[in-house]
Amino acid sequence: MESIDVLMLCPMISYLEQELQRRYNVLKLWTAPEKSQFIKDHSATIRAIVGDGGHGADAEMIEALPRLEILSSNSVGVDKIDLKKCREKGIRVTYTPDVLNDEVADLAIGLILAVLRRLCASDRYVRSGKWKKGDFKLTTKFTGKTVGIIGLGRIGMAIAKRAEAFNCPICYFSRTEKPDTKYKYYPSVLELASNCQILVVACSLTAESRHIVNREVMNALGPKGVLINIGRGPHVDEPELVSALVEGRLGGAGLDVYEHEPEVPEELFSLENVVLLPHVGTATVETRKAMADLVVGNLEAHFSNKPLLTPLV
Amino acid sequence: ESPVPLDQFLSTNARNVQALLSCGRFPINVDLLRLLPSLRLVVTPSAGLNHIDLSECHSRGVAVANAGSVACCDVADLAVGLFIDVLRKISAADRYVKQGLWASKTSYPLGSKLKGKRIGIVGLGSIGQEVAKRLEAFGCSISYNSRNQKKSFSYPFYSNVVELSANSDALVICCGLSDQTHRLINKEVLLALGKEGVLINVGRGAIIDEKEMVQCLVQGDIGGAGLDVFENEPNVPKELFALDNVVLSPHRAAFTPETLTSMREIAVGNLEAFFSNKPLLSQVIDD
C-alpha cells in the first residue's frame, strides 16, 4: 500500500509521533530550515495535517496543499484553523473533545484553590525558611463562594459539577441560555462578573469571544474577585489584566493560557495572588494518550473510508 | 503577660478558676490541671485535641469543648487543593513559569489524572467526609479507615491501614493525633502506597513517621506528598525542598478569616453556655 504523507506541524508526545510513523510517512515541519519551502516541496503529496491547539492551518497553508483531505487536530481548541476555508474546499477537520473535559476542569479547580488558598505562595514561604520566622497570613475560603462560568459547554459543566461539591453557587454566561440546567444565567459577561466572586473562562475562542474579559469586566469582578483562564489567552485583554492585578483592582488570577505563549508578562511573576501555568490544561499522561488515539483513529477512519470519530467539519 | 512563672501564678491566682480558654498549642496536662482544682471546663479554639490530656480531664470531671466542625470545609478544601497540586504539578509549574523557564520551550513534564484514582481516607470524621464529598465530584473512588466503621456511609471500610494503603492511589490523613494514631503511617503503610502513590496530610505531623516518609520520597518509593503539618513545626525536613513532587503548606488549613471568626464564636458560645448552665455547643465526647 502506498505510503500516505502526513504533515506534522509541531513536536508532540512521542507516543503520538510513533503511532503516526507506524502508519504514515510523517513530514516534520519544525525540522525544516525554511517552512514555506518545505511545504512547497511536498505540496503534491501531503494528504493530511496533524496540528494542535497552538498550531493549525491558515488559508495560505490550505491553498498551498491541493491534495489536503483532512486536518486532525490534537486539541479541542481549533481557533488556529481556518474552518471556513476547510469547509469551502471540502477538507475534513477532526479534534479531541470530551476526553479532556475532566482534565481541564480539574485544573480550573486546582487553580482556584491555588490562588484563594495561596498554595504556591505558601509553598515558597516554607521552602525559603520564612515559616521559622513567623506564620503565613490568612487565606481566602473557597467553600460557598459564587462561581461564574463563561461558556457552559462540556468543560464548563464539568467545572460546575466540581464546584458544586464545594457548596459553591454557580452562575454562567453563554451565547444562548441553557434551558435544562439549574444554574443562574446572566445575559452578559459584565453582569456575570458583577455577581460572582470567581470568574472562569471556559468558552471557545471565536471573533466574538476575543477579549471577552476586558477592563470593565475585571473592574466588575473587583478587588476581591479572582479570574481563572483555562480557555485561550486572547479571551482576556492581557495588558489590562496586568494593570488590574498590579493596581489591585482585581483580587487575583490563575492562568493557564496567554496571548503570546510562551511569553508571560513578567510583572505577574512577583504577585503572590497570581498563579501561572505553562498551558498544561490537558497535560496528563492518560489524557494526552487518549487525545493521541483520537488523532490517529480519525486519520485511520478517513483513509479507510469509515465514519470519522470526532469530526468538526 | 505576667512575669511570674506559670505554676506560681496559677497557685496564687487560679484556685477558683472554673473555665480555661486554651490558645490551641499550650499543653493542658496533669501538671497544669493539678494547679486548677476548681476547673470544670477546658475550651480550645482548635478542632485538634492532641494538646489536651483528655483522660486526665475526664477523670477530674473537666469537660472539654473544641471548635466542633467549623473548620472542616476549609481543611477539606486545602486537602483537595494539595492533592490536585501534587497530581497536576501546579506549584512546581508556577515556579517554572515565574523563573522564566517556559520561554526555553522544553515542554513541561506531564501530570497524572484525578478521575478514577482510589482515595484512602484515614479518619472519616467531619473533615474526612467533606474531603470524600469533594473528591467524588472529580470521579475519584473513596475508601476509608476509621476507629469505627460508619454505617451511614457506603464507602468500603478497611480496618487495617496497610490494607487501605495497598488498595489506594492516594492516602488523605484527616484524623486527629492520639496514642492510636501516633506514627500510624509507617514504613509498611508507605511502601504499600507505592511508587505512584500520593500522601496528603492535613491532620497532625506526628501521625506520619516523618523520617521514613522523607526517605520514601527521596528514594522514589512513593510518588509525591502534600503536607500541611509536620512533626516539629515550623521545622520542615530540608530534603523535601529539592523535590518537585512535594507541596508544602505552613499549617494553614483552617486559617481563613471566616473559620477563625467561627472558632472565636463557638469558643465564646461554649463559655456562655457553661456559665449559664446550658449544654455545651461542641463538647468532646470520647467515642
Coordinates of C-alpha atoms in Angstrom, one line a residue:
Chain A
M1 CA 0.0 0.0 0.0
E2 CA 1.4 3.4 -0.9
S3 CA 2.6 5.4 2.0
I4 CA 0.5 8.5 2.8
D5 CA 2.2 11.8 3.5
V6 CA 1.1 13.4 6.7
L7 CA 2.4 16.9 7.6
M8 CA 3.0 17.2 11.4
L9 CA 3.1 20.9 12.4
C10 CA 4.9 20.7 15.7
P11 CA 6.5 18.2 18.1
M12 CA 4.0 16.2 20.2
I13 CA 4.3 13.4 22.7
S14 CA 6.5 10.5 21.4
Y15 CA 3.6 8.1 21.6
L16 CA 1.7 10.0 19.0
E17 CA 4.7 10.5 16.8
Q18 CA 5.4 6.8 16.9
E19 CA 1.8 5.8 16.2
L20 CA 1.8 8.2 13.2
Q21 CA 5.2 7.0 11.9
R22 CA 4.0 3.4 12.1
R23 CA 1.1 4.1 9.7
Y24 CA 2.2 7.0 7.6
N25 CA 5.1 8.9 6.2
V26 CA 5.4 11.7 8.7
L27 CA 6.9 15.0 7.5
K28 CA 8.0 17.1 10.4
L29 CA 7.5 20.8 9.6
W30 CA 9.5 22.0 12.6
T31 CA 12.7 20.3 11.3
A32 CA 12.7 22.3 8.1
P33 CA 15.1 25.1 7.7
E34 CA 12.6 27.0 5.6
K35 CA 8.9 26.1 6.4
S36 CA 7.2 27.5 3.3
Q37 CA 9.8 25.9 1.0
F38 CA 9.3 22.6 2.8
I39 CA 5.5 22.8 2.2
K40 CA 6.1 23.7 -1.4
D41 CA 8.4 20.7 -1.9
H42 CA 5.8 18.3 -0.6
S43 CA 2.7 20.0 -1.7
A44 CA 2.0 17.3 -4.3
T45 CA 1.8 14.5 -1.8
I46 CA 0.5 15.9 1.6
R47 CA -2.9 14.5 2.2
A48 CA -3.2 15.1 5.9
I49 CA -2.1 17.6 8.5
V50 CA -1.7 16.9 12.3
G51 CA -1.7 20.1 14.4
D52 CA -2.5 21.1 17.9
G53 CA -4.1 23.9 19.9
G54 CA -1.3 26.2 19.1
H55 CA -0.6 25.1 15.5
G56 CA -3.3 25.0 12.9
A57 CA -3.6 25.8 9.2
D58 CA -4.5 29.2 7.9
A59 CA -5.9 29.9 4.4
E60 CA -2.4 30.2 2.9
M61 CA -1.3 26.8 4.1
I62 CA -4.5 25.2 2.9
E63 CA -4.2 26.8 -0.5
A64 CA -0.6 25.5 -0.8
L65 CA -1.7 21.9 -0.3
P66 CA -4.0 20.9 -3.2
R67 CA -4.1 17.2 -2.1
L68 CA -5.0 18.0 1.5
E69 CA -8.0 15.9 2.6
I70 CA -8.1 16.0 6.4
L71 CA -6.7 18.1 9.3
S72 CA -6.6 16.1 12.6
S73 CA -6.0 18.4 15.5
N74 CA -4.5 17.2 18.7
S75 CA -6.7 19.6 20.7
V76 CA -10.3 20.7 21.4
G77 CA -9.4 24.3 20.6
V78 CA -9.5 25.0 16.9
D79 CA -9.1 28.7 16.7
K80 CA -5.8 28.4 14.7
I81 CA -7.6 26.5 11.9
D82 CA -9.4 28.4 9.1
L83 CA -12.5 26.3 9.4
K84 CA -14.3 28.4 6.7
K85 CA -11.6 27.6 4.2
C86 CA -11.7 23.9 5.1
R87 CA -15.5 23.8 4.5
E88 CA -15.1 25.6 1.2
K89 CA -12.6 23.1 0.0
G90 CA -14.3 20.0 1.5
I91 CA -11.4 19.3 3.9
R92 CA -12.4 17.3 6.9
V93 CA -11.3 18.6 10.3
T94 CA -11.3 16.5 13.5
Y95 CA -10.5 17.4 17.0
T96 CA -10.4 15.8 20.5
P97 CA -13.5 16.8 22.5
D98 CA -14.6 15.0 25.7
V99 CA -11.5 13.1 26.5
L100 CA -10.1 16.2 28.1
N101 CA -13.1 17.7 29.9
D102 CA -12.2 16.3 33.3
E103 CA -8.6 17.2 33.0
V104 CA -9.2 20.8 32.2
A105 CA -12.0 21.1 34.8
D106 CA -9.7 19.6 37.4
L107 CA -7.1 22.2 36.6
A108 CA -9.6 25.0 36.8
I109 CA -10.5 24.0 40.4
G110 CA -6.8 23.4 41.2
L111 CA -6.1 27.0 40.1
I112 CA -9.0 28.4 42.1
L113 CA -7.6 26.6 45.3
A114 CA -4.1 27.6 44.5
V115 CA -5.0 31.3 44.2
L116 CA -7.5 31.5 47.0
R117 CA -5.6 29.4 49.5
R118 CA -2.2 30.7 48.3
L119 CA -0.8 27.2 47.8
C120 CA 2.1 28.3 45.6
A121 CA 3.0 31.3 47.7
S122 CA 2.9 29.4 50.9
D123 CA 4.9 26.5 49.5
R124 CA 7.6 29.1 48.5
Y125 CA 7.2 30.6 52.1
V126 CA 8.1 27.2 53.6
R127 CA 10.9 26.5 51.1
S128 CA 12.6 29.8 51.8
G129 CA 12.7 29.2 55.5
K130 CA 10.4 32.1 56.3
W131 CA 8.0 29.9 58.3
K132 CA 10.6 29.7 61.0
K133 CA 10.3 33.4 61.5
G134 CA 6.6 33.7 61.5
D135 CA 3.2 32.3 60.5
F136 CA 1.9 32.7 56.9
K137 CA -1.1 35.0 56.6
L138 CA -4.7 34.0 56.5
T139 CA -6.0 32.9 53.1
T140 CA -9.4 33.1 51.4
K141 CA -12.1 30.5 51.9
F142 CA -13.3 28.7 48.7
T143 CA -16.3 26.7 50.0
G144 CA -19.5 28.6 49.3
K145 CA -18.1 31.2 47.0
T146 CA -20.1 32.1 43.9
V147 CA -18.5 30.7 40.7
G148 CA -19.3 32.4 37.4
I149 CA -18.6 30.4 34.3
I150 CA -18.2 31.9 30.8
G151 CA -19.2 29.2 28.4
L152 CA -21.3 26.3 29.8
G153 CA -20.2 23.7 27.3
R154 CA -18.7 20.3 28.2
I155 CA -15.8 21.8 30.1
G156 CA -17.9 24.5 31.8
M157 CA -20.4 21.9 33.0
A158 CA -17.5 19.7 34.4
I159 CA -16.2 22.7 36.3
A160 CA -19.7 23.5 37.7
K161 CA -20.1 19.9 38.9
R162 CA -16.9 20.1 40.8
A163 CA -17.5 23.5 42.3
E164 CA -20.9 22.3 43.5
A165 CA -19.2 19.8 45.7
F166 CA -17.6 22.8 47.5
N167 CA -21.1 24.2 48.0
C168 CA -20.5 26.9 45.5
P169 CA -23.5 28.6 43.9
I170 CA -23.0 28.5 40.1
C171 CA -23.9 31.1 37.5
Y172 CA -23.0 31.5 33.9
F173 CA -22.9 33.4 30.6
S174 CA -23.3 31.5 27.4
R175 CA -24.2 32.5 23.8
T176 CA -27.6 31.1 24.5
E177 CA -29.3 30.2 27.8
K178 CA -29.3 26.5 28.5
P179 CA -32.9 25.5 29.4
D180 CA -32.0 22.3 31.2
T181 CA -29.6 23.5 33.8
K182 CA -30.5 24.8 37.3
Y183 CA -27.6 27.3 37.2
K184 CA -28.4 31.0 37.1
Y185 CA -28.0 32.6 33.6
Y186 CA -26.7 36.2 33.1
P187 CA -27.2 37.7 29.7
S188 CA -23.8 39.5 29.7
V189 CA -20.3 38.8 31.0
L190 CA -20.4 42.1 32.8
E191 CA -23.5 41.2 34.8
L192 CA -21.9 37.8 35.4
A193 CA -18.7 39.3 36.7
S194 CA -20.7 41.7 39.0
N195 CA -22.5 38.8 40.6
C196 CA -19.7 36.2 41.2
Q197 CA -16.5 36.0 43.2
I198 CA -14.6 33.7 40.9
L199 CA -14.9 34.0 37.2
V200 CA -13.8 31.1 35.0
V201 CA -13.3 31.4 31.2
A202 CA -14.3 28.1 29.7
C203 CA -15.6 29.0 26.2
S204 CA -14.1 28.6 22.8
L205 CA -12.2 31.4 21.1
T206 CA -14.0 33.0 18.3
A207 CA -14.1 36.5 16.8
E208 CA -17.0 37.3 19.3
S209 CA -15.2 36.0 22.4
R210 CA -11.9 37.7 21.8
H211 CA -11.2 40.0 24.8
I212 CA -14.5 38.9 26.3
V213 CA -12.8 39.7 29.7
N214 CA -11.9 43.3 29.3
R215 CA -11.2 46.2 31.7
E216 CA -14.8 46.7 32.6
V217 CA -15.4 43.1 33.4
M218 CA -12.3 43.0 35.6
N219 CA -13.4 46.1 37.5
A220 CA -16.8 44.5 38.0
L221 CA -15.1 41.3 39.3
G222 CA -13.3 43.6 41.7
P223 CA -10.5 43.7 44.3
K224 CA -11.9 40.5 46.0
G225 CA -12.6 38.8 42.7
V226 CA -10.5 36.1 41.1
L227 CA -10.2 35.4 37.4
I228 CA -9.3 31.9 36.1
N229 CA -8.5 31.4 32.5
I230 CA -8.3 27.9 31.1
G231 CA -9.6 28.9 27.7
R232 CA -7.4 30.8 25.4
G233 CA -5.1 33.8 26.1
P234 CA -6.9 36.1 23.7
H235 CA -10.1 35.7 25.8
V236 CA -8.6 38.2 28.2
D237 CA -7.2 41.7 27.4
E238 CA -3.8 40.8 28.8
P239 CA -2.3 44.3 29.3
E240 CA -5.5 45.3 31.1
L241 CA -5.2 42.2 33.2
V242 CA -1.7 43.1 34.2
S243 CA -2.6 46.6 35.3
A244 CA -5.7 45.4 37.1
L245 CA -3.6 43.0 39.1
V246 CA -0.7 45.3 39.8
E247 CA -3.1 48.1 40.8
G248 CA -5.2 45.8 43.0
R249 CA -8.4 46.4 41.1
L250 CA -8.6 42.6 40.6
G251 CA -8.1 40.3 43.6
G252 CA -6.2 37.5 41.9
A253 CA -5.8 35.3 38.8
G254 CA -5.0 31.8 37.9
L255 CA -3.8 31.5 34.3
D256 CA -3.0 28.5 32.1
V257 CA -3.1 30.4 28.8
Y258 CA -1.7 33.7 27.5
E259 CA -2.0 35.9 24.4
H260 CA 1.5 35.1 23.1
E261 CA 2.6 31.8 24.5
P262 CA 5.2 31.0 25.8
E263 CA 5.6 34.7 26.7
V264 CA 4.1 35.6 30.1
P265 CA 4.0 39.2 31.4
E266 CA 6.9 39.5 33.8
E267 CA 5.0 42.0 36.0
L268 CA 3.0 39.0 37.2
F269 CA 5.9 36.9 38.4
S270 CA 6.2 38.6 41.8
L271 CA 2.5 38.6 42.6
E272 CA 1.5 36.0 45.2
N273 CA -2.2 36.3 44.3
V274 CA -1.4 35.1 40.7
V275 CA -0.7 31.5 39.7
L276 CA 0.9 30.9 36.3
L277 CA 0.9 27.6 34.5
P278 CA 2.5 26.8 31.1
H279 CA -0.6 25.7 29.2
V280 CA -1.0 22.3 30.9
G281 CA -4.8 22.0 30.8
T282 CA -4.7 18.6 29.2
A283 CA -1.2 17.6 30.4
T284 CA -1.6 14.3 32.0
V285 CA -0.2 11.0 30.6
E286 CA -3.6 9.5 30.4
T287 CA -5.4 12.3 28.6
R288 CA -2.6 13.0 26.1
K289 CA -2.7 9.3 25.2
A290 CA -6.5 9.4 24.8
M291 CA -6.1 12.5 22.6
A292 CA -3.4 10.9 20.5
D293 CA -5.6 7.8 20.0
L294 CA -8.3 10.1 18.7
V295 CA -5.9 11.9 16.3
V296 CA -4.7 8.6 14.9
G297 CA -8.1 7.0 15.0
N298 CA -9.7 9.8 12.9
L299 CA -6.9 9.6 10.3
E300 CA -7.3 5.8 10.1
A301 CA -11.1 6.1 9.7
H302 CA -10.7 8.7 7.0
F303 CA -8.1 6.7 4.9
S304 CA -10.2 3.6 5.2
N305 CA -13.4 5.4 4.2
K306 CA -15.1 4.9 7.5
P307 CA -17.0 7.5 9.5
L308 CA -14.8 9.9 11.3
L309 CA -14.7 9.5 15.1
T310 CA -14.8 13.2 16.2
P311 CA -15.4 15.4 13.1
L312 CA -15.9 19.1 13.4
V313 CA -16.0 19.8 9.7
Chain B
E1 CA 1.7 38.7 80.3
S2 CA 2.7 38.1 83.9
P3 CA 6.5 37.9 84.7
V4 CA 5.8 35.3 87.3
P5 CA 6.4 31.6 86.4
L6 CA 3.2 29.7 85.5
D7 CA 2.9 27.4 88.4
Q8 CA 3.3 30.2 90.9
F9 CA 0.9 32.4 89.1
L10 CA -1.7 29.7 89.0
S11 CA -1.4 28.6 92.6
T12 CA -1.7 32.3 93.7
N13 CA -4.5 33.4 91.4
A14 CA -6.2 30.5 89.9
R15 CA -7.6 28.4 92.7
N16 CA -11.2 29.3 91.8
V17 CA -10.9 29.2 88.1
Q18 CA -13.7 27.1 86.6
A19 CA -13.1 27.5 82.9
L20 CA -9.9 27.6 80.9
L21 CA -9.6 29.0 77.4
S22 CA -6.7 27.3 75.6
C23 CA -4.7 29.1 73.0
G24 CA -4.6 25.9 71.0
R25 CA -1.0 24.8 71.4
F26 CA -0.2 25.1 75.1
P27 CA -0.3 21.6 76.7
I28 CA -3.2 21.0 79.0
N29 CA -1.7 18.2 81.0
V30 CA -1.7 16.8 84.5
D31 CA 0.8 19.3 85.8
L32 CA -1.4 22.2 84.7
L33 CA -4.7 20.6 85.8
R34 CA -3.3 19.9 89.3
L35 CA -2.9 23.7 89.8
L36 CA -6.5 24.4 88.9
P37 CA -8.6 22.5 91.5
S38 CA -11.9 24.2 90.6
L39 CA -11.6 23.7 86.9
R40 CA -14.7 22.2 85.2
L41 CA -14.2 23.2 81.6
V42 CA -11.5 23.5 79.0
V43 CA -12.3 25.3 75.8
T44 CA -10.0 25.1 72.9
P45 CA -10.5 27.1 69.7
S46 CA -9.0 24.3 67.6
A47 CA -10.5 21.1 66.2
G48 CA -7.3 19.3 67.2
L49 CA -7.2 17.9 70.7
N50 CA -3.8 16.4 70.9
H51 CA -2.5 19.2 73.2
I52 CA -5.1 18.2 75.9
D53 CA -4.8 15.2 78.2
L54 CA -8.4 14.0 77.6
S55 CA -8.3 11.1 80.0
E56 CA -6.9 13.2 82.8
C57 CA -9.7 15.8 82.2
H58 CA -12.2 13.0 82.2
S59 CA -11.1 11.5 85.5
R60 CA -11.1 15.0 87.0
G61 CA -14.6 15.7 85.8
V62 CA -13.4 18.5 83.5
A63 CA -15.5 18.9 80.3
V64 CA -13.7 19.7 77.1
A65 CA -15.1 21.7 74.2
N66 CA -13.4 22.3 70.9
A67 CA -14.2 24.0 67.6
G68 CA -16.5 21.2 66.5
S69 CA -16.7 21.0 62.8
V70 CA -16.5 24.7 61.9
A71 CA -13.1 24.3 60.2
C72 CA -13.9 21.1 58.3
C73 CA -14.7 22.7 54.9
D74 CA -11.6 24.8 54.9
V75 CA -9.4 21.9 55.9
A76 CA -11.1 19.7 53.3
D77 CA -10.6 22.4 50.6
L78 CA -6.9 22.5 51.4
A79 CA -6.5 18.8 51.3
V80 CA -8.1 18.7 47.9
G81 CA -6.0 21.7 46.8
L82 CA -2.8 19.9 47.8
F83 CA -3.9 16.7 46.1
I84 CA -4.6 18.5 42.8
D85 CA -1.4 20.5 43.1
V86 CA 0.7 17.3 43.5
L87 CA -1.0 15.4 40.7
R88 CA -1.0 18.3 38.2
K89 CA 2.2 19.9 39.4
I90 CA 0.7 23.3 40.0
S91 CA 3.2 24.8 42.5
A92 CA 6.1 23.3 40.6
A93 CA 4.9 24.6 37.2
D94 CA 4.1 28.1 38.8
R95 CA 7.8 28.1 40.0
Y96 CA 8.9 27.1 36.5
V97 CA 7.0 29.9 34.7
K98 CA 8.0 32.6 37.3
Q99 CA 11.6 31.7 36.9
G100 CA 11.2 32.5 33.2
L101 CA 11.9 28.9 32.2
W102 CA 8.9 28.4 29.9
A103 CA 10.4 30.5 27.2
S104 CA 13.0 27.9 26.7
K105 CA 10.2 25.9 25.1
T106 CA 11.0 22.5 26.6
S107 CA 7.6 21.1 27.3
Y108 CA 6.7 20.7 30.9
P109 CA 6.5 17.1 32.3
L110 CA 3.0 15.6 32.2
G111 CA 1.0 15.2 35.4
S112 CA -1.5 12.5 36.4
K113 CA -5.2 12.2 36.0
L114 CA -7.6 12.6 39.1
K115 CA -10.5 10.7 37.6
G116 CA -10.5 7.0 38.7
K117 CA -8.0 7.5 41.4
R118 CA -8.7 5.4 44.5
I119 CA -8.6 7.6 47.6
G120 CA -8.0 6.1 51.0
I121 CA -9.2 8.4 53.8
V122 CA -7.7 7.9 57.2
G123 CA -10.3 9.2 59.6
L124 CA -13.8 9.6 58.3
G125 CA -14.9 12.4 60.7
S126 CA -16.3 15.7 59.6
I127 CA -13.1 16.6 57.7
G128 CA -12.8 13.2 56.1
Q129 CA -16.4 13.3 55.0
E130 CA -16.0 16.7 53.3
V131 CA -12.9 15.5 51.6
A132 CA -14.7 12.5 50.3
K133 CA -17.7 14.5 49.0
R134 CA -15.4 16.8 47.1
L135 CA -13.1 14.2 45.6
E136 CA -16.1 12.1 44.4
A137 CA -17.1 15.1 42.2
F138 CA -13.7 14.6 40.4
G139 CA -14.5 11.0 39.6
C140 CA -12.4 9.5 42.4
S141 CA -13.5 6.5 44.4
I142 CA -13.4 6.6 48.2
S143 CA -12.4 4.0 50.8
Y144 CA -11.5 4.6 54.4
N145 CA -10.1 3.6 57.7
S146 CA -11.5 5.0 60.9
R147 CA -11.7 4.0 64.6
N148 CA -15.2 2.6 63.9
Q149 CA -17.0 1.8 60.7
K150 CA -19.5 4.5 59.8
K151 CA -22.7 2.7 58.9
S152 CA -24.3 5.7 57.2
F153 CA -21.6 5.8 54.5
S154 CA -21.4 3.2 51.8
Y155 CA -17.6 3.7 51.1
P156 CA -15.6 0.4 51.6
F157 CA -14.1 0.3 55.1
Y158 CA -10.7 -1.2 55.9
S159 CA -10.0 -2.0 59.5
N160 CA -6.3 -2.1 58.6
V161 CA -4.4 1.0 57.3
V162 CA -1.8 -1.1 55.4
E163 CA -4.6 -2.8 53.5
L164 CA -6.3 0.6 52.8
S165 CA -2.9 1.9 51.6
A166 CA -2.3 -1.2 49.4
N167 CA -5.7 -0.5 47.7
S168 CA -5.3 3.2 47.3
D169 CA -3.6 5.6 44.9
A170 CA -3.6 8.3 47.5
L171 CA -4.0 8.5 51.3
V172 CA -5.5 11.5 52.8
I173 CA -4.8 11.8 56.6
C174 CA -7.8 13.5 58.2
C175 CA -7.8 12.0 61.7
G176 CA -6.7 13.5 65.0
L177 CA -3.5 12.7 66.8
S178 CA -3.9 10.2 69.6
D179 CA -1.9 7.3 71.1
Q180 CA -3.6 5.1 68.5
T181 CA -2.7 7.3 65.5
H182 CA 0.8 8.3 66.5
R183 CA 3.1 7.1 63.7
L184 CA 0.1 5.3 62.2
I185 CA 1.6 6.0 58.7
N186 CA 4.8 4.0 59.0
K187 CA 7.2 2.4 56.5
E188 CA 4.9 -0.5 55.9
V189 CA 2.0 1.7 55.0
L190 CA 4.1 3.9 52.8
L191 CA 5.6 1.0 50.8
A192 CA 2.1 -0.3 50.4
L193 CA 1.0 3.0 48.9
G194 CA 3.7 2.5 46.3
K195 CA 5.8 4.4 43.8
E196 CA 2.8 6.2 42.2
G197 CA 1.1 6.8 45.5
V198 CA 0.4 10.2 46.9
L199 CA 0.2 11.1 50.6
I200 CA -1.8 14.1 51.8
N201 CA -1.6 15.2 55.5
V202 CA -4.0 17.8 57.0
G203 CA -4.1 16.0 60.4
R204 CA -1.0 16.2 62.6
G205 CA 2.6 15.7 61.6
A206 CA 3.2 13.0 64.2
I207 CA 0.6 10.7 62.6
I208 CA 3.3 10.0 60.0
D209 CA 6.7 8.6 60.7
E210 CA 8.3 11.7 59.1
K211 CA 11.8 10.3 58.8
E212 CA 10.5 7.3 56.9
M213 CA 8.3 9.4 54.7
V214 CA 11.2 11.7 53.8
Q215 CA 13.3 8.7 52.8
C216 CA 10.5 7.2 50.8
L217 CA 10.1 10.4 48.9
V218 CA 13.8 10.9 48.3
Q219 CA 14.2 7.3 47.1
G220 CA 11.0 7.4 45.0
D221 CA 9.2 4.7 47.0
I222 CA 6.2 6.9 47.0
G223 CA 5.1 9.2 44.2
G224 CA 4.5 12.5 46.0
A225 CA 3.1 14.3 49.0
G226 CA 1.1 17.4 50.0
L227 CA 1.7 18.3 53.6
D228 CA 0.2 21.0 55.8
V229 CA 1.5 19.6 59.1
F230 CA 4.9 18.4 60.4
E231 CA 6.3 16.6 63.4
N232 CA 8.2 19.6 64.7
E233 CA 6.6 22.8 63.2
P234 CA 7.8 25.2 61.9
N235 CA 10.8 22.9 61.1
V236 CA 10.4 21.1 57.8
P237 CA 12.9 18.4 56.6
K238 CA 15.2 20.2 54.2
E239 CA 15.4 17.2 51.9
L240 CA 11.8 18.0 50.8
F241 CA 12.8 21.4 49.5
A242 CA 14.5 19.9 46.5
L243 CA 11.5 17.8 45.5
D244 CA 9.1 19.0 42.8
N245 CA 6.6 16.2 43.7
V246 CA 6.0 17.6 47.2
V247 CA 3.9 20.6 48.1
L248 CA 4.5 22.2 51.5
S249 CA 2.0 24.3 53.4
P250 CA 2.7 26.1 56.7
H251 CA -0.2 24.6 58.8
R252 CA -2.8 27.0 57.4
A253 CA -5.6 24.5 56.5
A254 CA -8.1 26.1 58.9
F255 CA -6.9 29.6 58.7
T256 CA -9.3 31.7 56.7
P257 CA -11.0 34.7 58.3
E258 CA -14.4 33.0 58.2
T259 CA -13.2 30.0 60.1
L260 CA -11.3 32.0 62.7
T261 CA -14.4 34.0 63.3
S262 CA -16.4 30.8 63.7
M263 CA -13.8 29.4 66.0
R264 CA -14.0 32.5 68.2
E265 CA -17.8 32.5 68.1
I266 CA -18.0 28.9 69.1
A267 CA -15.4 29.2 71.9
V268 CA -17.4 32.2 73.3
G269 CA -20.6 30.3 72.8
N270 CA -19.3 27.4 74.8
L271 CA -18.2 29.6 77.6
E272 CA -21.5 31.4 77.7
A273 CA -23.4 28.1 77.7
F274 CA -21.2 26.8 80.6
F275 CA -21.7 29.9 82.8
S276 CA -25.5 29.8 82.2
N277 CA -25.7 26.1 83.0
K278 CA -26.8 25.2 79.4
P279 CA -25.4 22.3 77.4
L280 CA -22.1 23.0 75.7
L281 CA -22.2 23.7 71.9
S282 CA -19.4 21.3 71.0
Q283 CA -18.5 19.1 73.8
V284 CA -15.9 16.5 73.0
I285 CA -17.3 13.1 73.8
D286 CA -14.8 10.3 73.6
D287 CA -16.5 7.8 71.2

